[in-house]
CSV table of C-alpha atoms in Angstrom, one decimal:
chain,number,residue,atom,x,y,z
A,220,UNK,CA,158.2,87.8,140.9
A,221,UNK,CA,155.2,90.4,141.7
A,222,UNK,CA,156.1,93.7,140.2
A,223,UNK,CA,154.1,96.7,141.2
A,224,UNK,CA,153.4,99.4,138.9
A,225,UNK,CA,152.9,102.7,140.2
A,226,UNK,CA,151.4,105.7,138.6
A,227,UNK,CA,154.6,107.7,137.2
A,228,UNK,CA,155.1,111.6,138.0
A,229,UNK,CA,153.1,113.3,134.3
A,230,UNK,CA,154.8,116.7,135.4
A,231,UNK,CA,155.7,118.4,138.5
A,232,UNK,CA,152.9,120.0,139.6
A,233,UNK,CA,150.4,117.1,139.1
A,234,UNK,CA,149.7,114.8,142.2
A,235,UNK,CA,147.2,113.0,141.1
A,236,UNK,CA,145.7,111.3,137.9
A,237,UNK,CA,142.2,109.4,136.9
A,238,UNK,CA,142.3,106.1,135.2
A,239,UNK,CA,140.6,106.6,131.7
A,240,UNK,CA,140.5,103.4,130.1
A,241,UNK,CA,141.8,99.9,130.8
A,242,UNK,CA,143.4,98.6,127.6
A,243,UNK,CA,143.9,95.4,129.1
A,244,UNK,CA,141.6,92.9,131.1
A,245,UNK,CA,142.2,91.4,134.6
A,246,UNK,CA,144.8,87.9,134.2
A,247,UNK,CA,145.8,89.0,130.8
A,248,UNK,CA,149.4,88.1,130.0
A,249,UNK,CA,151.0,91.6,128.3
A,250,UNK,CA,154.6,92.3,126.8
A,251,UNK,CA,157.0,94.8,128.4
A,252,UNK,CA,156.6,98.1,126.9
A,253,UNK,CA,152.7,97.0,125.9
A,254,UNK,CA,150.4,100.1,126.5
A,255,UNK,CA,148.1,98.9,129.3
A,256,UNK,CA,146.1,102.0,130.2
A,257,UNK,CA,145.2,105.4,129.4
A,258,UNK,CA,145.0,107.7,132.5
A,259,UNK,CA,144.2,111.5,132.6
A,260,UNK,CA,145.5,113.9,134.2
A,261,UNK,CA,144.7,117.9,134.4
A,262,UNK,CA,146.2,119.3,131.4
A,263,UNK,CA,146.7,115.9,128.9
A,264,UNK,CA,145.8,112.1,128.6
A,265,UNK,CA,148.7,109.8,128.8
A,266,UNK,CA,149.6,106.0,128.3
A,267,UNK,CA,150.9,103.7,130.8
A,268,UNK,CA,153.0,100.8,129.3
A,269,UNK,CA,154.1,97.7,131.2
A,270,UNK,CA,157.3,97.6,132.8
A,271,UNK,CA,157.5,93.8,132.6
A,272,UNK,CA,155.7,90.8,131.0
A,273,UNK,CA,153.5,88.5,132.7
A,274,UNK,CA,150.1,88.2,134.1
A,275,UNK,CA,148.6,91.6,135.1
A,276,UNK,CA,146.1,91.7,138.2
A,277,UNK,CA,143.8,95.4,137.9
A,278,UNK,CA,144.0,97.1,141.5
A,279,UNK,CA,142.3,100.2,140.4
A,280,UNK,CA,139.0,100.7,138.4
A,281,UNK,CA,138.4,103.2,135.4
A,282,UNK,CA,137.2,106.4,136.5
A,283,UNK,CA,139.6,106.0,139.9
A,284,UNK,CA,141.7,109.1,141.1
A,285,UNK,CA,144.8,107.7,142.1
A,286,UNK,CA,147.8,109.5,143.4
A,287,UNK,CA,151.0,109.7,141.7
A,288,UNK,CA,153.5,106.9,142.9
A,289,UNK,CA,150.2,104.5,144.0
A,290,UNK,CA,150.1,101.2,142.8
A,291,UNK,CA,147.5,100.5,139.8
A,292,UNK,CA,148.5,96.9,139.0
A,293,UNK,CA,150.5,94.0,139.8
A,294,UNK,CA,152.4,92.1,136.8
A,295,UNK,CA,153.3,88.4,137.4
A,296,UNK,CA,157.2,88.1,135.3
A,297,UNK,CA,156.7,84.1,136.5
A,298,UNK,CA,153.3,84.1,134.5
A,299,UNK,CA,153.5,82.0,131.1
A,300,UNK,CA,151.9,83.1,128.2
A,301,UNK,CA,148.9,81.5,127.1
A,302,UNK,CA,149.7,79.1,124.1
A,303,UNK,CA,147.2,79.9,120.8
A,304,UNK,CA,144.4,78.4,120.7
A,305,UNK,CA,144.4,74.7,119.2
A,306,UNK,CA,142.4,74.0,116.3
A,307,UNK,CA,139.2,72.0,117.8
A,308,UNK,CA,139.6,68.2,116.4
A,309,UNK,CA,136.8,67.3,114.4
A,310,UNK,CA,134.3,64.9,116.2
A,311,UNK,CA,133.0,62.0,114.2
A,312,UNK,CA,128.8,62.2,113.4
A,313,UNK,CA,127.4,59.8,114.9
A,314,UNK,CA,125.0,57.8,113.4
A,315,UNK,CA,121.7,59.2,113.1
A,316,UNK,CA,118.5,57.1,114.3
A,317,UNK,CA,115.5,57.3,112.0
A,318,UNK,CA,112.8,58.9,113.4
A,319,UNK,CA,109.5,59.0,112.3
A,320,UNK,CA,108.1,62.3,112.6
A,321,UNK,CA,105.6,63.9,114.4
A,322,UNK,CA,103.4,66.5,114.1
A,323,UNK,CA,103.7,69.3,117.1
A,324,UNK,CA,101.2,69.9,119.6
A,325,UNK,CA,99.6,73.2,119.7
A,326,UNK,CA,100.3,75.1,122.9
A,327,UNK,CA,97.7,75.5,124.9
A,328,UNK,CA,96.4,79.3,124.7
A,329,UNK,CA,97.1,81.1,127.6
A,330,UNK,CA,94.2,81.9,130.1
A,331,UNK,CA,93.2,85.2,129.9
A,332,UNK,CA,94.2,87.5,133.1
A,333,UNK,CA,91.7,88.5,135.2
A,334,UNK,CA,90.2,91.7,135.3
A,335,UNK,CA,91.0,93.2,138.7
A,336,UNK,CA,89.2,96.0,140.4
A,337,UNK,CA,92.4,97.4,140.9
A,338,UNK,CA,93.8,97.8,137.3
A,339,UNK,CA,94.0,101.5,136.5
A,340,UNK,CA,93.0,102.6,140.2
A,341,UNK,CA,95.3,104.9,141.7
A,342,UNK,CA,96.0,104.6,145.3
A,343,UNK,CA,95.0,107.7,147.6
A,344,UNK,CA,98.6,109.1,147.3
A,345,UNK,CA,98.4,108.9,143.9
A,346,UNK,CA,95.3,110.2,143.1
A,347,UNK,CA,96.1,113.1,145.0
A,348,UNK,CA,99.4,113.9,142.9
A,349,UNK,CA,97.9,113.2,139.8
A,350,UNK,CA,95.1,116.0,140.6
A,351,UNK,CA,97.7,118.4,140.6
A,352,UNK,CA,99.1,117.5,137.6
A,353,UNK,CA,95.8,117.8,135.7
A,354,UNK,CA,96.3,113.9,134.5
A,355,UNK,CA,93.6,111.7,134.5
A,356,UNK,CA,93.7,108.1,136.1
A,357,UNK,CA,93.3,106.8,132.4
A,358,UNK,CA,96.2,107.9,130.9
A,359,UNK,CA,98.5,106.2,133.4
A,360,UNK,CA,100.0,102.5,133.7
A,361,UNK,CA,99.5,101.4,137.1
A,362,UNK,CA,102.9,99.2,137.9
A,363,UNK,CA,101.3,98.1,141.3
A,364,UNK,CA,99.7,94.8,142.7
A,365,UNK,CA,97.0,94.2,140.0
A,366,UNK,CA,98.1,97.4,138.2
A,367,UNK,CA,96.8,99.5,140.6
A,368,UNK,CA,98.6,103.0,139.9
A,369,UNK,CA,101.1,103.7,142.9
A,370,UNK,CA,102.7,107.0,144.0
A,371,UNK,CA,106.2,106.2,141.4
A,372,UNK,CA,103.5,106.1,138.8
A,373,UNK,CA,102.0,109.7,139.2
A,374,UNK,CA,105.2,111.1,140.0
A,375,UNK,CA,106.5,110.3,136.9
A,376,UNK,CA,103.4,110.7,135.0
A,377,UNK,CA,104.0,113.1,132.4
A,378,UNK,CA,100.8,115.5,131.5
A,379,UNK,CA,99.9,115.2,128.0
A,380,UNK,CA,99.8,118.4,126.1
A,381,UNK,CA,99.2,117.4,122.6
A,382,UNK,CA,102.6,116.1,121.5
A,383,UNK,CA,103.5,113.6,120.3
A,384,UNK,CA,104.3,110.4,122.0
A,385,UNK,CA,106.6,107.3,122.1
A,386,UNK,CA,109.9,109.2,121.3
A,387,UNK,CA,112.6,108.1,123.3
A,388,UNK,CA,113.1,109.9,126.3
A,389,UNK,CA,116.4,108.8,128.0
A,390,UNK,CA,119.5,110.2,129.6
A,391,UNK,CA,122.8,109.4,130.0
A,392,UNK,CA,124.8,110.7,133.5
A,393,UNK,CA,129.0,109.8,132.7
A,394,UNK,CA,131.2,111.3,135.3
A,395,UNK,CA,133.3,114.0,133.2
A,396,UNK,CA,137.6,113.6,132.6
A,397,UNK,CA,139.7,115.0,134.5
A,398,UNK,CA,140.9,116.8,131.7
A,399,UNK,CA,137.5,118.5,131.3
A,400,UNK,CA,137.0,119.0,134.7
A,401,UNK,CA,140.4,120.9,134.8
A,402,UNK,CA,139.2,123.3,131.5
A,403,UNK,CA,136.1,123.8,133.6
A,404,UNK,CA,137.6,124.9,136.2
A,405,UNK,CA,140.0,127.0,134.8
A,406,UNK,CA,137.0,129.1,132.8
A,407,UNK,CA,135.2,129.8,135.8
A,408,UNK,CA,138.1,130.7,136.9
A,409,UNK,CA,139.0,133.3,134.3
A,410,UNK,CA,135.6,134.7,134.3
A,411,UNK,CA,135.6,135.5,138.3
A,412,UNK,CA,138.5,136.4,139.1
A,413,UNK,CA,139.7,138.2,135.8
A,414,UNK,CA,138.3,141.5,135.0
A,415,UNK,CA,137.7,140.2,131.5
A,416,UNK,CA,136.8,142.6,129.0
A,417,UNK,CA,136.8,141.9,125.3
A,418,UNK,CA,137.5,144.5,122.2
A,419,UNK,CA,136.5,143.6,118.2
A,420,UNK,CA,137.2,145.0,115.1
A,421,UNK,CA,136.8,143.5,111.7
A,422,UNK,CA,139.7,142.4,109.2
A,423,UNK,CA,139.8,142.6,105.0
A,424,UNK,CA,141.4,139.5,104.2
A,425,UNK,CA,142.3,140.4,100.4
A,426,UNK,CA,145.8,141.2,100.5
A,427,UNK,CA,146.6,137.2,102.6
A,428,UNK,CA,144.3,135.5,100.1
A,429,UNK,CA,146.3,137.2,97.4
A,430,UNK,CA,149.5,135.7,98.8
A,431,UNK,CA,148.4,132.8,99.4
A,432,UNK,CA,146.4,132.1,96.4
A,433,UNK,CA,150.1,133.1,94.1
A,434,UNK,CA,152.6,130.9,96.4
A,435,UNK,CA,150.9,128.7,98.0
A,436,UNK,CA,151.7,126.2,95.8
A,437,UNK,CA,154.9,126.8,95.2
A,438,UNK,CA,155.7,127.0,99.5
A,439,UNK,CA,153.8,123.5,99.6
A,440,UNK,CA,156.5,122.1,96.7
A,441,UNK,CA,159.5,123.9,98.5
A,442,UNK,CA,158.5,122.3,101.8
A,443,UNK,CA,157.8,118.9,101.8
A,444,UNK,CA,154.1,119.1,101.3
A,445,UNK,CA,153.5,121.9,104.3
A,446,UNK,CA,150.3,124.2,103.6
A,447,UNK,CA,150.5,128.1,104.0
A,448,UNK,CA,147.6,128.4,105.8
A,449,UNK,CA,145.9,131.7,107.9
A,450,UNK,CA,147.7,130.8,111.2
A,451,UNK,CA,151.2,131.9,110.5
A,452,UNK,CA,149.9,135.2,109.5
A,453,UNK,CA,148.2,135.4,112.4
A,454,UNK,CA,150.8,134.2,114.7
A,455,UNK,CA,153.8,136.8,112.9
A,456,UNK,CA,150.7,139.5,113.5
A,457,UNK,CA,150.4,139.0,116.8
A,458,UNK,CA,153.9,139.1,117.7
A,459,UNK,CA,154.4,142.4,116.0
A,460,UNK,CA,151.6,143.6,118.4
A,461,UNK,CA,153.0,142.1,121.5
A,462,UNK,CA,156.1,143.9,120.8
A,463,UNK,CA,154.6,147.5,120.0
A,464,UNK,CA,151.9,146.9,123.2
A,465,UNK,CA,154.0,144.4,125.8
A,466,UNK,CA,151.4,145.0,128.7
A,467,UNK,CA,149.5,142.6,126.8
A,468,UNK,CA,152.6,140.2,126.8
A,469,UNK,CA,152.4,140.4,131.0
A,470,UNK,CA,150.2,138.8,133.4
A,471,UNK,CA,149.5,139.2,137.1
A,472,UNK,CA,151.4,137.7,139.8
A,473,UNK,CA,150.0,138.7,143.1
A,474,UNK,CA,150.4,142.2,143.6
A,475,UNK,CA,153.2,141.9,141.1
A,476,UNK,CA,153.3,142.1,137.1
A,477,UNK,CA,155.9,139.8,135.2
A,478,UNK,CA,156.7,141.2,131.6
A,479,UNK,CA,158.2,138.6,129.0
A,480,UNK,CA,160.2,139.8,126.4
A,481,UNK,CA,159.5,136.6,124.4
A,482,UNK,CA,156.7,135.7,122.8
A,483,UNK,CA,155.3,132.0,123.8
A,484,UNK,CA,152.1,131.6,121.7
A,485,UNK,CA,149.5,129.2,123.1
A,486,UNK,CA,147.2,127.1,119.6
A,487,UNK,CA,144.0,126.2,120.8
A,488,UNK,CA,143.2,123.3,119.3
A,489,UNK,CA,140.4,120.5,119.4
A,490,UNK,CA,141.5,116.8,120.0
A,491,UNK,CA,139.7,113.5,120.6
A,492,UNK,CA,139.9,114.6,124.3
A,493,UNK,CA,138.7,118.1,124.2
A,494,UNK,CA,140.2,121.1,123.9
A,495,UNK,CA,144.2,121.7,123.8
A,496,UNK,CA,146.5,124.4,123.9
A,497,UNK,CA,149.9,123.5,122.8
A,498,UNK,CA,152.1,126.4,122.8
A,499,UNK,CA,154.8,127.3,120.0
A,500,UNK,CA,157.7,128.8,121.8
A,501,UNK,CA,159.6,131.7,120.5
A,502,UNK,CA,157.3,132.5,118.2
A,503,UNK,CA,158.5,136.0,117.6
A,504,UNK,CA,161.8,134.5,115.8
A,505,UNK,CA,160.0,131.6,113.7
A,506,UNK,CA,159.9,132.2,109.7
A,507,UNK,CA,156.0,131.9,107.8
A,508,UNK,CA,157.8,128.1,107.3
A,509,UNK,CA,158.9,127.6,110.8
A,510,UNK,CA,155.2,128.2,112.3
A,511,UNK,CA,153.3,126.3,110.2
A,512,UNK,CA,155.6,123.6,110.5
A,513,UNK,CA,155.3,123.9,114.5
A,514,UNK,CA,151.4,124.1,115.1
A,515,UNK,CA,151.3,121.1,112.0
A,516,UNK,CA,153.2,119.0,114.5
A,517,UNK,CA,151.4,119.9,117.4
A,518,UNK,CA,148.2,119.7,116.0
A,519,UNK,CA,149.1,116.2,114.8
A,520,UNK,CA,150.2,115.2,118.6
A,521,UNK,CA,147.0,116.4,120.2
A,522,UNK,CA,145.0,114.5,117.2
A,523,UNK,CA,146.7,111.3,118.4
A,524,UNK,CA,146.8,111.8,121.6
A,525,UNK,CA,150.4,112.2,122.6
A,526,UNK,CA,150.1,115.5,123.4
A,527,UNK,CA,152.5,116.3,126.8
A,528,UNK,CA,152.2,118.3,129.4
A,529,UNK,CA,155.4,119.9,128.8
A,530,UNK,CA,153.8,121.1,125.7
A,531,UNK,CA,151.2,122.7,127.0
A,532,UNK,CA,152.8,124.2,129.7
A,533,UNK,CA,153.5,128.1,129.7
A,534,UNK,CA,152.3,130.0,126.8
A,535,UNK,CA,152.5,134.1,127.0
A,536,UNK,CA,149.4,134.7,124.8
A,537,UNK,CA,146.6,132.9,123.0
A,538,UNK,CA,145.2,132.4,119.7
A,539,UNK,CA,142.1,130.4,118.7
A,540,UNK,CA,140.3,130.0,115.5
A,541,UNK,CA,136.8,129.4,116.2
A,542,UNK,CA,135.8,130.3,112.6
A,543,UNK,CA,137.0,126.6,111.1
A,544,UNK,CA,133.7,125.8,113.4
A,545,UNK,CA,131.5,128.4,111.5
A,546,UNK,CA,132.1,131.1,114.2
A,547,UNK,CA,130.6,134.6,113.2
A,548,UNK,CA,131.8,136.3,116.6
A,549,UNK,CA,132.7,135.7,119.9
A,550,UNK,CA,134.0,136.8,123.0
A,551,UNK,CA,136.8,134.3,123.8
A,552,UNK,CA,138.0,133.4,127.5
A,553,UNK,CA,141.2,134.2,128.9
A,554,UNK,CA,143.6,131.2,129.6
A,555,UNK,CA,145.1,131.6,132.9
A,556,UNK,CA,147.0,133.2,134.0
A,557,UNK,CA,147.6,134.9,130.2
A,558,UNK,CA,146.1,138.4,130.4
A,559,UNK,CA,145.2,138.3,126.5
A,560,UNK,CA,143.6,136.2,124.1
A,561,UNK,CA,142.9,136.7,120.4
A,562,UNK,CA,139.7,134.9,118.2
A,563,UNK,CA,139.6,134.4,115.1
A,564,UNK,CA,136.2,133.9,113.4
A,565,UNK,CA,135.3,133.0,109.9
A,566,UNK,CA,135.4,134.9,106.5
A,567,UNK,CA,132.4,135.8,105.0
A,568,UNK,CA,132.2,138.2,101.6
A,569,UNK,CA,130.4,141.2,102.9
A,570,UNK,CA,130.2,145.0,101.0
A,571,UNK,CA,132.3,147.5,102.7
A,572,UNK,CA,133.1,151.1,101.6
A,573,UNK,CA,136.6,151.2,99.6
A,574,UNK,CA,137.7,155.2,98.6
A,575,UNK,CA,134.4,155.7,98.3
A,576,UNK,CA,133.0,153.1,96.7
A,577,UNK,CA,130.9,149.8,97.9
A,578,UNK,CA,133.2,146.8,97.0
A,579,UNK,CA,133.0,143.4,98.0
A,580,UNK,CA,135.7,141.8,99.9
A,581,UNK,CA,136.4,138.3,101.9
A,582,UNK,CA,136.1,140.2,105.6
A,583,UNK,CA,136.7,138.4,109.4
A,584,UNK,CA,135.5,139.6,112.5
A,585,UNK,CA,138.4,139.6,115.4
A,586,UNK,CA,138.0,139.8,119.3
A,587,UNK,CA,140.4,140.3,122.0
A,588,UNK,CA,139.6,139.6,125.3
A,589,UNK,CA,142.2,141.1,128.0
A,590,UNK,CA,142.4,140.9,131.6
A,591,UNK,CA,141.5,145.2,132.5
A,592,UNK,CA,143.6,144.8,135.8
A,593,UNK,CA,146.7,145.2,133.6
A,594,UNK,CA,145.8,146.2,130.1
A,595,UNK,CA,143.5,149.2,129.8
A,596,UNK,CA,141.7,150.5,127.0
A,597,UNK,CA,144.6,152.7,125.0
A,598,UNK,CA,146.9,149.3,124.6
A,599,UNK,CA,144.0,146.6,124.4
A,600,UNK,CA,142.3,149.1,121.3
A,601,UNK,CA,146.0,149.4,119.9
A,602,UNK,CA,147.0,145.9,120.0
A,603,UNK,CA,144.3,144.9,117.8
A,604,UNK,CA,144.4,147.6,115.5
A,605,UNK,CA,148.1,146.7,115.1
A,606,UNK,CA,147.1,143.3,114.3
A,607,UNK,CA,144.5,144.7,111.9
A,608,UNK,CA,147.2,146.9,110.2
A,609,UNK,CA,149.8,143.7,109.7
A,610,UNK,CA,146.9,141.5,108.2
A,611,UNK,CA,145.9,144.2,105.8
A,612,UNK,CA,149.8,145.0,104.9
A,613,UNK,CA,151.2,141.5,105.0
A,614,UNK,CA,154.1,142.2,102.6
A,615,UNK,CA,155.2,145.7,104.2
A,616,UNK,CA,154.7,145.0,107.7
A,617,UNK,CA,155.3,140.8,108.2
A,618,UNK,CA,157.3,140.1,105.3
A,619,UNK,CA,159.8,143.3,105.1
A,620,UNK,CA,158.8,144.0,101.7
A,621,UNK,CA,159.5,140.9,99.9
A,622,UNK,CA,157.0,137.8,100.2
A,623,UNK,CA,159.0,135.3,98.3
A,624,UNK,CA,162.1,135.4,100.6
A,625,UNK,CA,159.7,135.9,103.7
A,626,UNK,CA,158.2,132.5,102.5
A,627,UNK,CA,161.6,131.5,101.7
A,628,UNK,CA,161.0,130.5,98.0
């Protein structure tokens, strides 16, 4: 029996998909279940296992767009896998005839090439392009009839200008995924039809390192191994802010605004396929433990690659940490159709005035972009400083005054 396998449905909006890699080749026998190919769509890369065993015959080639539902490949269930390959039997030497050797002949030398009048001559064409470029007949290999120097030649004669040369000088062109297409297009996106603004303001990490330096151990041995890192500060921070400035928990709809009183928060994170943003839902009612323990598993899923649409989708507000890249400052984009988005840069010991005096503290730079069509300047300003207030006063304002039950120790 022929089965065809269609491209299944990756979520509801999605129509259409690109094949990424064959993991197979054409005529192979595969098992049921066996992933067969990797196909992209606009928001994640997905497998596609066989349905059946059998023979498989390719009807589409990598780098096809293919609609959802159209049929990729045919799988043969009469098809008989191949039995392993038998050990060759040994063949008996035969006898070898003695053989008196002899000494090789020399190869005649080959005849030198004629000098043509040609050689080095560049045609009228040539000549004339090659004046324009300043580049003298010399300095060119002619590639025509008796390497007489043809018009390709001096158009892609390169003038010398005292550098160095015999480096390599290639170029690649691969046809982009569809995933990065997608981000591309969404980025352009945010920055034309957005009125994208972005605010910054600098943080004093002390008072997290502080907490995290005392039970950081102790919340890795009470949880299986699971780090307290920056991020669920960050996250519970944020949160806080959304709900003291909720225009920047809202986003535009037409001539409409749509104001969530839950807090959806959206991880950028980098995988083998570019850049995701997996979004930890509810965020506002997740524990220090619950947080971590979320973007650890997401992060893991985008790492492997089984990141889902469904994961990605929605998202109320984002957060991305540029500074694990060595990010001083930045001025992050807006993710569609979010209205705010918060960076985080890295932490570098800089002197600041404390009371009075110059001290020396571990300090981050933080930027939030916002869409000005719906947040203006009093909430985008306040949101931040609120989120510079919780980092500053972890244990009063994120953990209720008591950091060992916040981190549940």
């Amino acid at each position: 029996m022929i089965l065809e396998m269609k491209v299944p449905s990756p979520g509801e909006s999605i129509k259409e998909v690109e094949i990424a890699t064959w993991l197979v080749k054409d005529g192979d026998y595969v098992e049921k279940d066996q992933a067969i190919a990797e196909v992209d769509s606009d928001k994640a890369t997905l497998e596609l296992p066989a349905e059946m065993s059998g023979i498989i015959t390719l009807k589409a080639e990598e780098g096809d767009a293919v609609a959802v539902g159209a049929v990729v490949c045919l799988i043969d269930t009469d098809g008989v896998k191949p039995a392993g390959d038998a050990p060759a039997a040994p063949v008996a030497e035969a006898p070898k005839a003695e053989v008196k050797a002899e000494a090789p002949k020399a190869a005649p030398a080959p005849a030198a090439a004629p000098a043509s009048y040609a050689s080095g001559t560049p045609s009228p064409a040539a000549r004339k392009i090659l004046d324009e470029k300043n580049i003298a007949p010399a300095t060119v290999s002619g590639t025509g009839k008796g390497g007489r120097i043809t018009k390709d030649d001096a158009v892609n004669a390169v003038p010398s200008m005292g550098t160095p040369t015999g480096g390599s000088r290639g170029s690649e062109r691969t046809k982009l995924s569809m995933l990065r297409r997608k981000v591309a297009e969404r980025l352009v996106a945010a920055k034309n039809e957005t009125a994208m603004l972005t605010t910054f303001n600098e943080v004093n990490m002390t008072p997290i390192n502080q907490i995290r330096n005392e039970y950081k151990d102790a919340f890795k041995a009470k949880h299986g191994g699971l780090g307290l890192g920056f991020m669920s500060f960050f996250t519970k921070a944020v949160t806080r802010a959304l709900q003291l400035y909720p225009d920047v928990n809202s986003m535009m709809d037409g001539d409409y605004k749509i104001a969530y009183d839950f807090a959806d928060i959206s991880i950028a994170v980098s995988g083998p396929k570019g850049l995701m943003v997996p979004v930890v839902r509810n965020a506002e009612l997740l524990t220090f433990r619950g947080i971590e323990a979320e973007i650890k598993r997401l992060a893991l899923r985008a790492r492997d690659g089984q990141i889902t649409v469904d994961d990605m989708t929605g998202g109320t507000f984002t957060i991305t940490n540029g500074g694990v890249f060595g990010s001083m400052l930045s001025t992050p984009i807006i993710n569609p159709p979010q209205s705010g988005i918060l960076g985080m840069h890295n932490i570098i010991e800089r002197p600041i005035a404390v009371n009075g005096k110059v001290e020396i503290h571990p300090m981050m730079y933080v930027a939030l972009s916002y869409d000005h069509r719906i947040i203006d300047g009093r909430e985008s300003v306040g949101f931040l400083v609120a989120v510079k207030e919780a980092l500053e006063n972890p244990v009063e304002l994120l953990m209720n005054g008591d950091a060992k039950r916040a981190l549940e120790l």
